[in-house]
CSV table of C-alpha atoms in Angstrom, one decimal:
chain,number,residue,atom,x,y,z
F,1,GLY,CA,92.9,294.8,41.9
F,2,ALA,CA,92.2,295.1,45.6
F,3,VAL,CA,95.2,296.5,47.7
F,4,VAL,CA,95.9,296.2,51.3
F,5,SER,CA,98.5,298.7,53.1
F,6,GLN,CA,100.2,298.6,56.1
F,7,HIS,CA,101.4,301.1,58.1
F,8,PRO,CA,104.5,301.5,59.0
F,9,SER,CA,106.5,299.5,57.0
F,10,TRP,CA,109.2,299.4,59.6
F,11,VAL,CA,109.5,300.6,63.2
F,12,ILE,CA,112.4,300.2,65.5
F,13,CYS,CA,111.3,300.8,69.4
F,14,LYS,CA,112.7,300.3,72.7
F,15,SER,CA,111.8,297.7,75.3
F,16,GLY,CA,108.9,298.2,77.0
F,17,THR,CA,107.1,300.6,74.9
F,18,SER,CA,104.0,299.9,72.7
F,19,VAL,CA,103.6,300.0,69.0
F,20,LYS,CA,100.7,300.2,66.7
F,21,ILE,CA,100.4,298.7,63.3
F,22,GLU,CA,97.6,299.7,60.7
F,23,CYS,CA,96.1,297.5,58.3
F,24,ARG,CA,93.8,299.1,55.6
F,25,SER,CA,91.9,297.7,52.7
F,26,LEU,CA,92.1,300.4,50.3
F,27,ASP,CA,89.2,299.6,47.9
F,28,PHE,CA,87.0,297.1,49.3
F,29,GLN,CA,85.6,296.5,52.7
F,30,ALA,CA,86.9,293.9,54.9
F,31,THR,CA,84.6,292.8,57.9
F,32,THR,CA,87.2,290.2,58.7
F,33,MET,CA,91.1,290.9,58.8
F,34,PHE,CA,93.9,288.5,59.9
F,35,TRP,CA,97.2,289.4,61.5
F,36,TYR,CA,100.3,286.9,60.9
F,37,ARG,CA,103.6,286.8,62.4
F,38,GLN,CA,106.7,285.7,60.4
F,39,PHE,CA,110.1,285.0,62.0
F,40,PRO,CA,113.0,285.0,60.1
F,41,LYS,CA,113.0,281.8,57.1
F,42,GLN,CA,109.9,280.7,58.9
F,43,SER,CA,106.3,280.5,57.3
F,44,LEU,CA,103.5,282.7,58.6
F,45,MET,CA,101.7,282.0,61.8
F,46,LEU,CA,98.2,283.1,62.2
F,47,MET,CA,97.9,285.5,65.4
F,48,ALA,CA,94.3,286.6,65.4
F,49,THR,CA,91.2,287.0,63.3
F,50,SER,CA,90.1,290.6,63.4
F,51,ASN,CA,86.3,291.1,63.2
F,52,GLU,CA,84.9,294.5,62.5
F,53,GLY,CA,82.5,295.8,65.4
F,54,SER,CA,83.4,292.6,67.6
F,55,LYS,CA,86.3,291.3,69.7
F,56,ALA,CA,89.2,289.4,68.3
F,57,THR,CA,89.7,285.8,68.1
F,58,TYR,CA,93.3,284.7,69.1
F,59,GLU,CA,95.0,281.6,68.2
F,60,GLN,CA,96.3,279.5,70.8
F,61,GLY,CA,99.3,280.7,72.6
F,62,VAL,CA,98.9,284.2,71.6
F,63,GLU,CA,98.4,286.6,74.4
F,64,LYS,CA,95.3,289.0,73.5
F,65,ASP,CA,96.6,291.4,76.6
F,66,LYS,CA,99.8,291.8,74.7
F,67,PHE,CA,98.8,291.8,71.3
F,68,LEU,CA,95.8,294.1,71.0
F,69,ILE,CA,93.6,294.3,68.2
F,70,ASN,CA,91.0,296.9,67.2
F,71,HIS,CA,89.0,296.6,63.9
F,72,ALA,CA,86.9,299.9,64.3
F,73,SER,CA,85.8,300.2,60.7
F,74,LEU,CA,85.2,298.1,57.8
F,75,THR,CA,88.8,299.5,56.0
F,76,LEU,CA,90.9,299.4,59.0
F,77,SER,CA,92.3,297.0,61.6
F,78,THR,CA,95.2,297.7,64.1
F,79,LEU,CA,97.3,295.7,66.0
F,80,THR,CA,99.3,297.2,69.2
F,81,VAL,CA,102.2,295.3,70.5
F,82,THR,CA,102.3,296.3,74.3
F,83,SER,CA,105.4,296.6,76.6
F,84,ALA,CA,107.4,295.0,73.4
F,85,HIS,CA,110.0,293.2,74.1
F,86,PRO,CA,113.0,291.8,71.7
F,87,GLU,CA,111.5,288.2,71.3
F,88,ASP,CA,108.7,290.2,69.6
F,89,SER,CA,110.6,291.4,66.6
F,90,SER,CA,109.2,289.8,63.8
F,91,PHE,CA,107.6,290.6,60.3
F,92,TYR,CA,104.0,291.2,61.1
F,93,ILE,CA,101.5,290.8,58.2
F,94,CYS,CA,97.7,291.5,57.6
F,95,ARG,CA,95.3,289.9,55.3
F,96,ALA,CA,92.1,291.3,54.3
F,97,GLY,CA,89.4,288.8,54.2
F,98,ASP,CA,88.2,288.4,50.9
F,99,PRO,CA,86.4,285.3,49.3
F,100,ASP,CA,89.6,284.4,47.3
F,101,GLU,CA,92.2,284.9,49.9
F,102,GLN,CA,94.1,286.9,47.8
F,103,PHE,CA,95.1,290.4,49.4
F,104,PHE,CA,98.2,290.6,52.0
F,105,GLY,CA,99.6,293.6,53.0
F,106,PRO,CA,103.3,294.6,52.5
F,107,GLY,CA,104.3,293.8,56.2
F,108,THR,CA,105.5,295.7,59.0
F,109,ARG,CA,109.1,295.1,60.3
F,110,LEU,CA,109.3,295.5,64.2
F,111,THR,CA,112.6,295.3,65.8
F,112,VAL,CA,112.8,295.9,69.5
F,113,LEU,CA,115.9,297.0,71.0
Y,1,GLY,CA,96.7,269.7,64.8
Y,2,GLU,CA,96.3,269.9,61.3
Y,3,SER,CA,99.3,270.9,59.1
Y,4,VAL,CA,100.6,271.8,55.6
Y,5,GLY,CA,104.0,270.8,55.1
Y,6,LEU,CA,106.6,271.1,52.1
Y,7,HIS,CA,109.1,268.4,51.1
Y,8,LEU,CA,112.0,270.5,49.7
Y,9,PRO,CA,113.0,273.8,51.9
Y,10,THR,CA,115.3,275.0,48.7
Y,11,LEU,CA,115.2,274.2,45.2
Y,12,SER,CA,118.0,275.6,42.9
Y,13,VAL,CA,116.8,275.8,39.1
Y,14,GLN,CA,118.6,277.0,35.9
Y,15,GLU,CA,117.1,279.8,34.2
Y,16,GLY,CA,114.9,278.7,31.7
Y,17,ASP,CA,114.0,275.2,33.1
Y,18,ASN,CA,110.9,274.2,34.7
Y,19,SER,CA,110.4,274.2,38.7
Y,20,ILE,CA,108.1,272.1,40.5
Y,21,ILE,CA,107.3,272.9,44.1
Y,22,ASN,CA,105.5,270.1,46.3
Y,23,CYS,CA,103.3,270.4,49.2
Y,24,ALA,CA,101.6,267.9,51.4
Y,25,TYR,CA,98.7,268.7,53.5
Y,26,SER,CA,97.0,266.5,56.2
Y,27,ASN,CA,93.5,267.9,56.4
Y,28,SER,CA,91.2,265.8,54.5
Y,29,ALA,CA,88.6,268.3,54.8
Y,30,SER,CA,90.6,271.1,53.2
Y,31,ASP,CA,88.4,272.3,50.2
Y,32,TYR,CA,90.4,275.4,49.0
Y,33,PHE,CA,94.2,275.7,48.2
Y,34,ILE,CA,96.5,278.5,47.4
Y,35,TRP,CA,99.8,279.3,46.2
Y,36,TYR,CA,101.7,282.2,47.3
Y,37,LYS,CA,105.2,283.7,46.3
Y,38,GLN,CA,107.0,286.0,48.9
Y,39,GLU,CA,109.9,288.1,48.1
Y,40,SER,CA,112.4,289.3,50.7
Y,41,GLY,CA,111.0,291.6,53.0
Y,42,LYS,CA,107.4,291.8,51.2
Y,43,GLY,CA,104.3,290.2,51.8
Y,44,PRO,CA,102.9,287.1,50.1
Y,45,GLN,CA,101.7,287.4,46.7
Y,46,PHE,CA,98.8,285.5,45.4
Y,47,ILE,CA,99.9,283.0,42.2
Y,48,ILE,CA,97.2,280.8,41.7
Y,49,ASP,CA,94.5,278.6,43.6
Y,50,ILE,CA,92.6,275.4,42.8
Y,51,ARG,CA,89.3,274.2,44.7
Y,52,SER,CA,88.9,270.5,45.7
Y,53,ASN,CA,86.8,269.5,43.1
Y,54,MET,CA,89.5,270.2,40.4
Y,55,ASP,CA,92.8,268.4,39.9
Y,56,LYS,CA,94.5,270.8,37.8
Y,57,ARG,CA,94.4,274.3,37.1
Y,58,GLN,CA,96.8,276.5,34.8
Y,59,GLY,CA,97.7,280.2,34.8
Y,60,GLN,CA,100.2,282.3,33.2
Y,61,ARG,CA,103.5,279.8,33.2
Y,62,VAL,CA,102.0,278.3,36.4
Y,63,THR,CA,100.3,275.0,36.8
Y,64,VAL,CA,98.8,273.8,40.1
Y,65,LEU,CA,98.0,270.2,40.4
Y,66,LEU,CA,95.9,268.7,43.1
Y,67,ASN,CA,96.0,264.9,43.9
Y,68,LYS,CA,93.4,264.5,47.0
Y,69,THR,CA,94.0,260.6,47.1
Y,70,VAL,CA,97.2,261.5,48.6
Y,71,LYS,CA,96.6,264.8,49.7
Y,72,HIS,CA,99.3,266.5,47.7
Y,73,LEU,CA,99.7,269.8,45.9
Y,74,SER,CA,102.3,270.8,43.7
Y,75,LEU,CA,103.3,274.1,41.9
Y,76,GLN,CA,104.8,273.9,38.5
Y,77,ILE,CA,106.6,276.9,37.0
Y,78,ALA,CA,107.4,276.9,33.5
Y,79,ALA,CA,110.3,278.7,31.8
Y,80,THR,CA,111.7,279.8,35.3
Y,81,GLN,CA,113.0,283.4,35.1
Y,82,PRO,CA,115.5,285.3,37.8
Y,83,GLY,CA,112.2,287.3,38.9
Y,84,ASP,CA,110.9,283.9,40.2
Y,85,SER,CA,113.4,283.7,42.9
Y,86,ALA,CA,111.5,283.8,45.9
Y,87,VAL,CA,110.1,281.7,49.0
Y,88,TYR,CA,106.9,279.7,47.7
Y,89,PHE,CA,104.0,278.8,50.4
Y,90,CYS,CA,101.2,276.7,49.8
Y,91,ALA,CA,97.9,277.4,51.9
Y,92,GLU,CA,94.9,275.6,52.7
Y,93,ARG,CA,91.4,276.1,54.0
Y,94,GLY,CA,89.1,273.7,55.4
Y,95,LYS,CA,85.5,274.1,54.8
Y,96,ALA,CA,84.9,274.8,58.6
Y,97,ALA,CA,87.4,277.4,58.9
Y,98,GLY,CA,85.8,280.4,57.5
Y,99,ASN,CA,88.4,282.4,55.7
Y,100,LYS,CA,91.3,281.2,58.3
Y,101,LEU,CA,94.1,279.8,56.1
Y,102,THR,CA,96.8,277.3,57.3
Y,103,PHE,CA,100.3,278.1,55.7
Y,104,GLY,CA,102.9,275.3,54.7
Y,105,GLY,CA,106.6,275.9,55.7
Y,106,GLY,CA,107.7,277.6,52.3
Y,107,THR,CA,110.3,276.3,49.7
Y,108,ARG,CA,113.0,279.0,48.5
Y,109,VAL,CA,113.3,278.7,44.7
Y,110,LEU,CA,116.9,280.0,43.7
Y,111,VAL,CA,117.0,280.7,39.7
Y,112,LYS,CA,120.6,280.2,38.6
Y,113,PRO,CA,121.7,282.6,35.4
């Protein structure tokens, strides 16, 4: 079946630095990818919808200048957390858009010190 | 806004027994529903889906029931095994939402040996 990968699987950074997370669809093309954030013991919250070749669509309350999304190809979307702060520490998960909504990435654990 | 919620945050089940996880949704326009399983530190894993033109669908050891009248979704796991211990999320997709999913709050299933 289709596989979605994320890199890195975990990252620790200092406050004020930027972190880039990659999401790749390995054996299918995804014109749309979705980025979620999940805090401990909570559900997944959609942050933004990444569209190949166009601007991402952000959910209400998500700062587009802080969470930069680039979907440069049909198999890669990147999420950059700029000027990260401890409150940005979370589990970031991507999902590659497919008709049956099946394929999530394994997630990236971000810890901001 | 629209929401999908769960009745029970934690479900303890004896190994070998059947598990039932419930989910209420509020968007009457939802036409597609999915159950995911999430193990600690991992991304959600697709379990089973159901479309709004059905009221029951069965998979391997799992059954999803949809009651559109009361906007209720359930996941039944037969002969629950230790490997079934995880957090289970329901998700729904509205007809006008494209591939955007809305997730419920999650239920943790603990299987006791």
